[in-house]
């Protein structure tokens, strides 16, 4: 009988120890979550801004390429225009030394065509110049957008660097502690813990009783269940959210040191008054 009692006591202690180890892990992991939460927005913000910057750079690259094409077009047309002008001069000279009317007429036609070519060049040059102006103003817009974002991005990147330099050491330390704490946790409980942690955004898998309710979802816990949780003989989970309950030693000490409940005080003062009366 004595041996049986010892065995069962060892068993009880074992569940209690398992839960206590799991609770220690939760406390460490919650600290990690908290740091990641504080950092949370900034890395994403920086990433978004970097993406935006990359987009602006691509736009700038495209505009530059289009602008270069337009400039090439302008140079081409100007060259053709000059060449055609020279051709006209040459043809006019030829016209002076023609032998008959037919030759004269033929050269006149060529000159006419060359003049049309010049007109066409001038029209194209006007179009290209308009395009160039529009591309240039769009380039300027993108340039000023880049310049504006560049400073903002630098500030945010610097801010992130500072936060990371402050938190990286702490995070590394906590992650090591978490690994150590994990090695002490029962394997089956650990896989349950990991699963529950993934389910909830606040990463809480192990909860205490908080004002007769689940510390995770605030569902009321029946008194009988609260008693069982406090006995630490079984692994009990919240029926509403599935989180694992723990009655930590800390909480037990806290409960033991709680001031005397209101109700008995009232009774005592009443009875005192009753006696005085
Ligand atoms: Zn719950």
PDB file of C-alpha atoms and ligand atoms in Angstrom:
ATOM      1  CA  UNK A   1       0.000   0.000   0.000  1.00  0.00           C
ATOM      2  CA  UNK A   2       2.847   2.242   0.872  1.00  0.00           C
ATOM      3  CA  UNK A   3       4.540   1.509  -2.477  1.00  0.00           C
ATOM      4  CA  UNK A   4       1.296   2.162  -4.334  1.00  0.00           C
ATOM      5  CA  UNK A   5       0.877   5.506  -2.641  1.00  0.00           C
ATOM      6  CA  UNK A   6       4.441   6.482  -3.545  1.00  0.00           C
ATOM      7  CA  UNK A   7       3.918   5.456  -7.164  1.00  0.00           C
ATOM      8  CA  UNK A   8       0.742   7.449  -7.469  1.00  0.00           C
ATOM      9  CA  UNK A   9       2.387  10.418  -5.843  1.00  0.00           C
ATOM     10  CA  UNK A  10       5.231  10.209  -8.368  1.00  0.00           C
ATOM     11  CA  UNK A  11       2.658  10.141 -11.122  1.00  0.00           C
ATOM     12  CA  UNK A  12       0.912  13.198  -9.744  1.00  0.00           C
ATOM     13  CA  UNK A  13       4.188  15.051  -9.451  1.00  0.00           C
ATOM     14  CA  UNK A  14       4.945  14.089 -13.011  1.00  0.00           C
ATOM     15  CA  UNK A  15       1.816  15.739 -14.489  1.00  0.00           C
ATOM     16  CA  UNK A  16       2.462  18.749 -12.308  1.00  0.00           C
ATOM     17  CA  UNK A  17       6.073  18.933 -13.485  1.00  0.00           C
ATOM     18  CA  UNK A  18       5.050  18.504 -17.112  1.00  0.00           C
ATOM     19  CA  UNK A  19       2.592  21.364 -16.864  1.00  0.00           C
ATOM     20  CA  UNK A  20       5.048  23.552 -15.002  1.00  0.00           C
ATOM     21  CA  UNK A  21       7.699  22.927 -17.713  1.00  0.00           C
ATOM     22  CA  UNK A  22       5.145  23.740 -20.398  1.00  0.00           C
ATOM     23  CA  UNK A  23       4.161  26.924 -18.592  1.00  0.00           C
ATOM     24  CA  UNK A  24       7.808  28.030 -18.389  1.00  0.00           C
ATOM     25  CA  UNK A  25       8.070  27.516 -22.141  1.00  0.00           C
ATOM     26  CA  UNK A  26       4.909  29.551 -22.729  1.00  0.00           C
ATOM     27  CA  UNK A  27       6.276  32.450 -20.682  1.00  0.00           C
ATOM     28  CA  UNK A  28       9.488  32.517 -22.754  1.00  0.00           C
ATOM     29  CA  UNK A  29       7.627  32.154 -26.066  1.00  0.00           C
ATOM     30  CA  UNK A  30       5.229  34.952 -25.095  1.00  0.00           C
ATOM     31  CA  UNK A  31       8.225  37.243 -24.572  1.00  0.00           C
ATOM     32  CA  UNK A  32       9.458  36.325 -28.054  1.00  0.00           C
ATOM     33  CA  UNK A  33       5.968  37.021 -29.453  1.00  0.00           C
ATOM     34  CA  UNK A  34       5.934  40.398 -27.752  1.00  0.00           C
ATOM     35  CA  UNK A  35       9.241  41.459 -29.303  1.00  0.00           C
ATOM     36  CA  UNK A  36       8.129  40.235 -32.721  1.00  0.00           C
ATOM     37  CA  UNK A  37       4.884  42.141 -32.291  1.00  0.00           C
ATOM     38  CA  UNK A  38       6.730  45.398 -31.554  1.00  0.00           C
ATOM     39  CA  UNK A  39       9.017  44.819 -34.541  1.00  0.00           C
ATOM     40  CA  UNK A  40       6.071  43.460 -36.500  1.00  0.00           C
ATOM     41  CA  UNK A  41       4.970  46.394 -38.607  1.00  0.00           C
ATOM     42  CA  UNK A  42       8.338  47.927 -39.385  1.00  0.00           C
ATOM     43  CA  UNK A  43      10.003  45.114 -41.375  1.00  0.00           C
ATOM     44  CA  UNK A  44       6.839  44.868 -43.501  1.00  0.00           C
ATOM     45  CA  UNK A  45       6.701  48.645 -43.926  1.00  0.00           C
ATOM     46  CA  UNK A  46      10.343  48.699 -45.042  1.00  0.00           C
ATOM     47  CA  UNK A  47       9.696  45.795 -47.395  1.00  0.00           C
ATOM     48  CA  UNK A  48       6.702  47.588 -48.936  1.00  0.00           C
ATOM     49  CA  UNK A  49       8.725  50.746 -49.421  1.00  0.00           C
ATOM     50  CA  UNK A  50      11.590  48.805 -50.975  1.00  0.00           C
ATOM     51  CA  UNK A  51       9.121  47.173 -53.377  1.00  0.00           C
ATOM     52  CA  UNK A  52       7.638  50.554 -54.237  1.00  0.00           C
ATOM     53  CA  UNK A  53      11.116  51.936 -54.841  1.00  0.00           C
ATOM     54  CA  UNK A  54      11.938  49.002 -57.113  1.00  0.00           C
ATOM     55  CA  UNK A  55       8.709  49.729 -59.039  1.00  0.00           C
ATOM     56  CA  UNK A  56       9.674  53.386 -59.472  1.00  0.00           C
ATOM     57  CA  UNK A  57      13.121  52.364 -60.681  1.00  0.00           C
ATOM     58  CA  UNK A  58      11.558  50.065 -63.295  1.00  0.00           C
ATOM     59  CA  UNK A  59       9.266  52.880 -64.461  1.00  0.00           C
ATOM     60  CA  UNK A  60      12.234  55.211 -64.634  1.00  0.00           C
ATOM     61  CA  UNK A  61      14.176  52.627 -66.662  1.00  0.00           C
ATOM     62  CA  UNK A  62      11.274  52.233 -69.111  1.00  0.00           C
ATOM     63  CA  UNK A  63      10.874  55.989 -69.517  1.00  0.00           C
ATOM     64  CA  UNK A  64      14.601  56.407 -70.062  1.00  0.00           C
ATOM     65  CA  UNK A  65      14.512  53.757 -72.777  1.00  0.00           C
ATOM     66  CA  UNK A  66      11.519  55.442 -74.475  1.00  0.00           C
ATOM     67  CA  UNK A  67      13.185  58.809 -74.221  1.00  0.00           C
ATOM     68  CA  UNK A  68      16.348  57.425 -75.824  1.00  0.00           C
ATOM     69  CA  UNK A  69      14.237  55.993 -78.657  1.00  0.00           C
ATOM     70  CA  UNK A  70      12.576  59.369 -79.264  1.00  0.00           C
ATOM     71  CA  UNK A  71      15.936  61.105 -79.229  1.00  0.00           C
ATOM     72  CA  UNK A  72      17.241  58.600 -81.732  1.00  0.00           C
ATOM     73  CA  UNK A  73      14.201  59.318 -83.924  1.00  0.00           C
ATOM     74  CA  UNK A  74      14.888  63.041 -83.763  1.00  0.00           C
ATOM     75  CA  UNK A  75      18.535  62.561 -84.745  1.00  0.00           C
ATOM     76  CA  UNK A  76      17.488  60.288 -87.651  1.00  0.00           C
ATOM     77  CA  UNK A  77      14.969  62.768 -89.037  1.00  0.00           C
ATOM     78  CA  UNK A  78      17.394  65.664 -88.700  1.00  0.00           C
ATOM     79  CA  UNK A  79      20.015  63.701 -90.611  1.00  0.00           C
ATOM     80  CA  UNK A  80      17.520  62.819 -93.374  1.00  0.00           C
ATOM     81  CA  UNK A  81      16.385  66.441 -93.527  1.00  0.00           C
ATOM     82  CA  UNK A  82      19.954  67.716 -93.995  1.00  0.00           C
ATOM     83  CA  UNK A  83      20.706  65.045 -96.580  1.00  0.00           C
ATOM     84  CA  UNK A  84      17.569  65.927 -98.503  1.00  0.00           C
ATOM     85  CA  UNK A  85      18.440  69.625 -98.413  1.00  0.00           C
ATOM     86  CA  UNK A  86      21.806  68.789 -99.966  1.00  0.00           C
ATOM     87  CA  UNK A  87      20.064  66.643-102.530  1.00  0.00           C
ATOM     88  CA  UNK A  88      17.807  69.559-103.511  1.00  0.00           C
ATOM     89  CA  UNK A  89      20.827  71.849-103.907  1.00  0.00           C
ATOM     90  CA  UNK A  90      22.449  69.216-106.112  1.00  0.00           C
ATOM     91  CA  UNK A  91      19.302  68.759-108.197  1.00  0.00           C
ATOM     92  CA  UNK A  92      18.847  72.500-108.663  1.00  0.00           C
ATOM     93  CA  UNK A  93      22.415  72.708-109.960  1.00  0.00           C
ATOM     94  CA  UNK A  94      21.680  69.835-112.377  1.00  0.00           C
ATOM     95  CA  UNK A  95      18.580  71.637-113.571  1.00  0.00           C
ATOM     96  CA  UNK A  96      20.736  74.515-114.790  1.00  0.00           C
ATOM     97  CA  UNK A  97      22.608  72.303-117.190  1.00  0.00           C
ATOM     98  CA  UNK A  98      19.775  70.230-118.680  1.00  0.00           C
ATOM     99  CA  UNK A  99      19.632  69.594-122.412  1.00  0.00           C
ATOM    100  CA  UNK A 100      15.890  69.437-122.894  1.00  0.00           C
ATOM    101  CA  UNK A 101      12.513  70.100-121.367  1.00  0.00           C
ATOM    102  CA  UNK A 102      11.890  66.481-120.471  1.00  0.00           C
ATOM    103  CA  UNK A 103      15.042  66.319-118.303  1.00  0.00           C
ATOM    104  CA  UNK A 104      14.078  69.594-116.662  1.00  0.00           C
ATOM    105  CA  UNK A 105      10.625  68.272-115.824  1.00  0.00           C
ATOM    106  CA  UNK A 106      12.045  65.017-114.475  1.00  0.00           C
ATOM    107  CA  UNK A 107      14.424  66.863-112.120  1.00  0.00           C
ATOM    108  CA  UNK A 108      11.603  69.192-111.065  1.00  0.00           C
ATOM    109  CA  UNK A 109       9.616  66.144-109.970  1.00  0.00           C
ATOM    110  CA  UNK A 110      12.563  64.842-107.960  1.00  0.00           C
ATOM    111  CA  UNK A 111      12.940  68.210-106.253  1.00  0.00           C
ATOM    112  CA  UNK A 112       9.237  68.234-105.456  1.00  0.00           C
ATOM    113  CA  UNK A 113       9.485  64.793-103.896  1.00  0.00           C
ATOM    114  CA  UNK A 114      12.534  65.848-101.871  1.00  0.00           C
ATOM    115  CA  UNK A 115      10.644  68.877-100.594  1.00  0.00           C
ATOM    116  CA  UNK A 116       7.797  66.617 -99.538  1.00  0.00           C
ATOM    117  CA  UNK A 117      10.314  64.460 -97.724  1.00  0.00           C
ATOM    118  CA  UNK A 118      11.543  67.518 -95.837  1.00  0.00           C
ATOM    119  CA  UNK A 119       7.961  68.432 -94.912  1.00  0.00           C
ATOM    120  CA  UNK A 120       7.418  64.904 -93.666  1.00  0.00           C
ATOM    121  CA  UNK A 121      10.641  65.103 -91.628  1.00  0.00           C
ATOM    122  CA  UNK A 122       9.535  68.363 -90.096  1.00  0.00           C
ATOM    123  CA  UNK A 123       6.167  66.898 -89.157  1.00  0.00           C
ATOM    124  CA  UNK A 124       7.864  63.879 -87.571  1.00  0.00           C
ATOM    125  CA  UNK A 125      10.343  66.140 -85.782  1.00  0.00           C
ATOM    126  CA  UNK A 126       7.454  68.115 -84.313  1.00  0.00           C
ATOM    127  CA  UNK A 127       5.779  64.886 -83.084  1.00  0.00           C
ATOM    128  CA  UNK A 128       9.027  63.567 -81.613  1.00  0.00           C
ATOM    129  CA  UNK A 129       9.758  66.852 -79.872  1.00  0.00           C
ATOM    130  CA  UNK A 130       6.294  66.840 -78.295  1.00  0.00           C
ATOM    131  CA  UNK A 131       6.827  63.257 -77.168  1.00  0.00           C
ATOM    132  CA  UNK A 132      10.245  64.144 -75.789  1.00  0.00           C
ATOM    133  CA  UNK A 133       8.758  66.967 -73.707  1.00  0.00           C
ATOM    134  CA  UNK A 134       6.078  64.654 -72.316  1.00  0.00           C
ATOM    135  CA  UNK A 135       8.567  61.862 -71.519  1.00  0.00           C
ATOM    136  CA  UNK A 136      10.901  64.360 -69.913  1.00  0.00           C
ATOM    137  CA  UNK A 137       8.213  65.695 -67.599  1.00  0.00           C
ATOM    138  CA  UNK A 138       7.205  62.129 -66.688  1.00  0.00           C
ATOM    139  CA  UNK A 139      10.872  61.334 -66.019  1.00  0.00           C
ATOM    140  CA  UNK A 140      11.095  64.375 -63.768  1.00  0.00           C
ATOM    141  CA  UNK A 141       7.976  63.241 -61.880  1.00  0.00           C
ATOM    142  CA  UNK A 142       9.433  59.788 -61.304  1.00  0.00           C
ATOM    143  CA  UNK A 143      12.781  61.305 -60.348  1.00  0.00           C
ATOM    144  CA  UNK A 144      11.210  63.508 -57.701  1.00  0.00           C
ATOM    145  CA  UNK A 145       9.091  60.570 -56.429  1.00  0.00           C
ATOM    146  CA  UNK A 146      12.274  58.516 -56.105  1.00  0.00           C
ATOM    147  CA  UNK A 147      14.088  61.347 -54.342  1.00  0.00           C
ATOM    148  CA  UNK A 148      11.192  61.755 -51.883  1.00  0.00           C
ATOM    149  CA  UNK A 149      10.910  58.038 -51.149  1.00  0.00           C
ATOM    150  CA  UNK A 150      14.654  57.580 -50.903  1.00  0.00           C
ATOM    151  CA  UNK A 151      14.921  59.760 -47.806  1.00  0.00           C
ATOM    152  CA  UNK A 152      11.854  58.210 -46.178  1.00  0.00           C
ATOM    153  CA  UNK A 153      13.135  54.702 -46.902  1.00  0.00           C
ATOM    154  CA  UNK A 154      16.554  55.501 -45.478  1.00  0.00           C
ATOM    155  CA  UNK A 155      14.955  56.758 -42.255  1.00  0.00           C
ATOM    156  CA  UNK A 156      12.817  53.603 -41.922  1.00  0.00           C
ATOM    157  CA  UNK A 157      15.711  51.288 -42.741  1.00  0.00           C
ATOM    158  CA  UNK A 158      17.794  53.034 -40.106  1.00  0.00           C
ATOM    159  CA  UNK A 159      14.936  52.745 -37.595  1.00  0.00           C
ATOM    160  CA  UNK A 160      14.645  49.021 -38.288  1.00  0.00           C
ATOM    161  CA  UNK A 161      18.382  48.580 -37.918  1.00  0.00           C
ATOM    162  CA  UNK A 162      18.297  50.248 -34.505  1.00  0.00           C
ATOM    163  CA  UNK A 163      15.361  48.093 -33.328  1.00  0.00           C
ATOM    164  CA  UNK A 164      17.022  44.967 -34.629  1.00  0.00           C
ATOM    165  CA  UNK A 165      20.306  45.801 -32.949  1.00  0.00           C
ATOM    166  CA  UNK A 166      18.372  46.273 -29.714  1.00  0.00           C
ATOM    167  CA  UNK A 167      16.193  43.199 -29.992  1.00  0.00           C
ATOM    168  CA  UNK A 168      18.389  40.707 -31.831  1.00  0.00           C
ATOM    169  CA  UNK A 169      20.481  39.884 -28.770  1.00  0.00           C
ATOM    170  CA  UNK A 170      17.396  39.569 -26.597  1.00  0.00           C
ATOM    171  CA  UNK A 171      15.620  37.458 -29.228  1.00  0.00           C
ATOM    172  CA  UNK A 172      18.609  35.155 -29.643  1.00  0.00           C
ATOM    173  CA  UNK A 173      18.809  34.715 -25.874  1.00  0.00           C
ATOM    174  CA  UNK A 174      15.091  33.980 -25.602  1.00  0.00           C
ATOM    175  CA  UNK A 175      15.164  31.573 -28.523  1.00  0.00           C
ATOM    176  CA  UNK A 176      17.944  29.634 -26.839  1.00  0.00           C
ATOM    177  CA  UNK A 177      15.976  29.603 -23.591  1.00  0.00           C
ATOM    178  CA  UNK A 178      12.901  28.448 -25.493  1.00  0.00           C
ATOM    179  CA  UNK A 179      14.837  25.545 -27.021  1.00  0.00           C
ATOM    180  CA  UNK A 180      16.112  24.570 -23.583  1.00  0.00           C
ATOM    181  CA  UNK A 181      12.633  24.783 -22.102  1.00  0.00           C
ATOM    182  CA  UNK A 182      11.255  22.699 -24.986  1.00  0.00           C
ATOM    183  CA  UNK A 183      13.702  19.892 -24.249  1.00  0.00           C
ATOM    184  CA  UNK A 184      12.140  19.590 -20.794  1.00  0.00           C
ATOM    185  CA  UNK A 185       8.575  19.361 -22.066  1.00  0.00           C
ATOM    186  CA  UNK A 186       6.791  16.068 -22.671  1.00  0.00           C
ATOM    187  CA  UNK A 187       6.739  15.344 -26.412  1.00  0.00           C
ATOM    188  CA  UNK A 188       3.009  14.818 -26.757  1.00  0.00           C
ATOM    189  CA  UNK A 189       2.237  17.950 -24.798  1.00  0.00           C
ATOM    190  CA  UNK A 190       4.746  19.874 -26.889  1.00  0.00           C
ATOM    191  CA  UNK A 191       3.090  18.945 -30.182  1.00  0.00           C
ATOM    192  CA  UNK A 192      -0.277  19.957 -28.732  1.00  0.00           C
ATOM    193  CA  UNK A 193       1.251  23.191 -27.498  1.00  0.00           C
ATOM    194  CA  UNK A 194       2.716  23.980 -30.927  1.00  0.00           C
ATOM    195  CA  UNK A 195      -0.595  23.219 -32.615  1.00  0.00           C
ATOM    196  CA  UNK A 196      -2.615  25.448 -30.282  1.00  0.00           C
ATOM    197  CA  UNK A 197      -0.058  28.236 -30.506  1.00  0.00           C
ATOM    198  CA  UNK A 198      -0.441  28.303 -34.282  1.00  0.00           C
ATOM    199  CA  UNK A 199      -4.225  28.492 -33.939  1.00  0.00           C
ATOM    200  CA  UNK A 200      -4.267  31.732 -31.969  1.00  0.00           C
ATOM    201  CA  UNK A 201      -2.792  35.011 -33.075  1.00  0.00           C
ATOM    202  CA  UNK A 202      -1.612  35.863 -29.567  1.00  0.00           C
ATOM    203  CA  UNK A 203       0.271  32.549 -29.429  1.00  0.00           C
ATOM    204  CA  UNK A 204      -1.231  31.615 -26.079  1.00  0.00           C
ATOM    205  CA  UNK A 205      -1.552  27.861 -25.624  1.00  0.00           C
ATOM    206  CA  UNK A 206      -1.095  27.526 -21.877  1.00  0.00           C
ATOM    207  CA  UNK A 207      -3.400  29.598 -19.730  1.00  0.00           C
ATOM    208  CA  UNK A 208      -4.199  30.121 -16.097  1.00  0.00           C
ATOM    209  CA  UNK A 209      -7.559  30.574 -14.440  1.00  0.00           C
ATOM    210  CA  UNK A 210      -8.401  34.230 -14.483  1.00  0.00           C
ATOM    211  CA  UNK A 211     -11.366  35.294 -12.315  1.00  0.00           C
ATOM    212  CA  UNK A 212     -13.035  31.871 -12.656  1.00  0.00           C
ATOM    213  CA  UNK A 213     -12.559  32.047 -16.419  1.00  0.00           C
ATOM    214  CA  UNK A 214     -10.182  30.708 -19.039  1.00  0.00           C
ATOM    215  CA  UNK A 215      -7.213  33.068 -19.342  1.00  0.00           C
ATOM    216  CA  UNK A 216      -7.296  32.633 -23.114  1.00  0.00           C
ATOM    217  CA  UNK A 217     -10.933  32.976 -24.179  1.00  0.00           C
ATOM    218  CA  UNK A 218     -12.576  34.160 -20.927  1.00  0.00           C
ATOM    219  CA  UNK A 219     -15.145  31.365 -20.957  1.00  0.00           C
ATOM    220  CA  UNK A 220     -16.363  30.571 -17.436  1.00  0.00           C
ATOM    221  CA  UNK A 221     -14.813  27.465 -15.852  1.00  0.00           C
ATOM    222  CA  UNK A 222     -17.155  25.399 -13.652  1.00  0.00           C
ATOM    223  CA  UNK A 223     -16.005  25.227  -9.982  1.00  0.00           C
ATOM    224  CA  UNK A 224     -15.469  21.463 -10.143  1.00  0.00           C
ATOM    225  CA  UNK A 225     -13.133  21.848 -13.108  1.00  0.00           C
ATOM    226  CA  UNK A 226     -11.287  24.687 -11.383  1.00  0.00           C
ATOM    227  CA  UNK A 227     -10.731  22.360  -8.455  1.00  0.00           C
ATOM    228  CA  UNK A 228      -9.366  19.657 -10.744  1.00  0.00           C
ATOM    229  CA  UNK A 229      -7.060  22.140 -12.440  1.00  0.00           C
ATOM    230  CA  UNK A 230      -5.748  23.181  -9.052  1.00  0.00           C
ATOM    231  CA  UNK A 231      -5.119  19.557  -8.097  1.00  0.00           C
ATOM    232  CA  UNK A 232      -2.769  19.211 -11.103  1.00  0.00           C
ATOM    233  CA  UNK A 233      -3.469  15.498 -11.509  1.00  0.00           C
ATOM    234  CA  UNK A 234      -4.636  15.663 -15.129  1.00  0.00           C
ATOM    235  CA  UNK A 235      -3.928  17.702 -18.207  1.00  0.00           C
ATOM    236  CA  UNK A 236      -7.133  19.684 -18.660  1.00  0.00           C
ATOM    237  CA  UNK A 237      -8.094  21.849 -21.587  1.00  0.00           C
ATOM    238  CA  UNK A 238     -10.624  24.625 -22.055  1.00  0.00           C
ATOM    239  CA  UNK A 239     -13.813  23.265 -23.580  1.00  0.00           C
ATOM    240  CA  UNK A 240     -14.310  26.478 -25.465  1.00  0.00           C
ATOM    241  CA  UNK A 241     -10.883  27.235 -26.953  1.00  0.00           C
ATOM    242  CA  UNK A 242      -8.873  24.060 -26.378  1.00  0.00           C
ATOM    243  CA  UNK A 243      -6.037  25.782 -24.537  1.00  0.00           C
ATOM    244  CA  UNK A 244      -4.266  23.834 -21.811  1.00  0.00           C
ATOM    245  CA  UNK A 245      -4.866  24.923 -18.237  1.00  0.00           C
ATOM    246  CA  UNK A 246      -2.081  25.346 -15.744  1.00  0.00           C
ATOM    247  CA  UNK A 247      -2.218  26.178 -12.074  1.00  0.00           C
ATOM    248  CA  UNK A 248       1.232  27.626 -11.573  1.00  0.00           C
ATOM    249  CA  UNK A 249       3.091  27.661  -8.257  1.00  0.00           C
ATOM    250  CA  UNK A 250       3.219  31.430  -8.587  1.00  0.00           C
ATOM    251  CA  UNK A 251      -0.556  31.583  -8.844  1.00  0.00           C
ATOM    252  CA  UNK A 252      -0.918  29.245  -5.901  1.00  0.00           C
ATOM    253  CA  UNK A 253       1.241  31.507  -3.753  1.00  0.00           C
ATOM    254  CA  UNK A 254      -0.737  34.485  -4.981  1.00  0.00           C
ATOM    255  CA  UNK A 255      -3.999  32.753  -4.033  1.00  0.00           C
ATOM    256  CA  UNK A 256      -2.667  31.824  -0.603  1.00  0.00           C
ATOM    257  CA  UNK A 257      -1.664  35.417   0.076  1.00  0.00           C
ATOM    258  CA  UNK A 258      -4.982  36.827  -1.072  1.00  0.00           C
ATOM    259  CA  UNK A 259      -6.593  39.025   1.572  1.00  0.00           C
ATOM    260  CA  UNK A 260      -9.524  37.503   3.436  1.00  0.00           C
ATOM    261  CA  UNK A 261     -12.659  37.501   1.283  1.00  0.00           C
ATOM    262  CA  UNK A 262     -15.155  40.300   1.578  1.00  0.00           C
ATOM    263  CA  UNK A 263     -18.092  38.156   2.658  1.00  0.00           C
ATOM    264  CA  UNK A 264     -16.782  36.886   6.012  1.00  0.00           C
ATOM    265  CA  UNK A 265     -15.713  40.447   6.959  1.00  0.00           C
ATOM    266  CA  UNK A 266     -19.252  41.701   6.478  1.00  0.00           C
ATOM    267  CA  UNK A 267     -20.608  38.842   8.533  1.00  0.00           C
ATOM    268  CA  UNK A 268     -18.161  39.585  11.328  1.00  0.00           C
ATOM    269  CA  UNK A 269     -18.950  43.300  11.450  1.00  0.00           C
ATOM    270  CA  UNK A 270     -22.612  42.511  11.364  1.00  0.00           C
ATOM    271  CA  UNK A 271     -22.355  40.093  14.221  1.00  0.00           C
ATOM    272  CA  UNK A 272     -20.280  42.668  16.125  1.00  0.00           C
ATOM    273  CA  UNK A 273     -22.948  45.232  15.575  1.00  0.00           C
ATOM    274  CA  UNK A 274     -25.543  42.702  16.597  1.00  0.00           C
ATOM    275  CA  UNK A 275     -23.668  42.134  19.838  1.00  0.00           C
ATOM    276  CA  UNK A 276     -23.318  45.881  20.485  1.00  0.00           C
ATOM    277  CA  UNK A 277     -27.017  46.285  19.955  1.00  0.00           C
TER     278      UNK A 277
HETATM  279 ZN1  LIG B   1     -10.640  29.022 -23.273  1.00  0.00          ZN
END
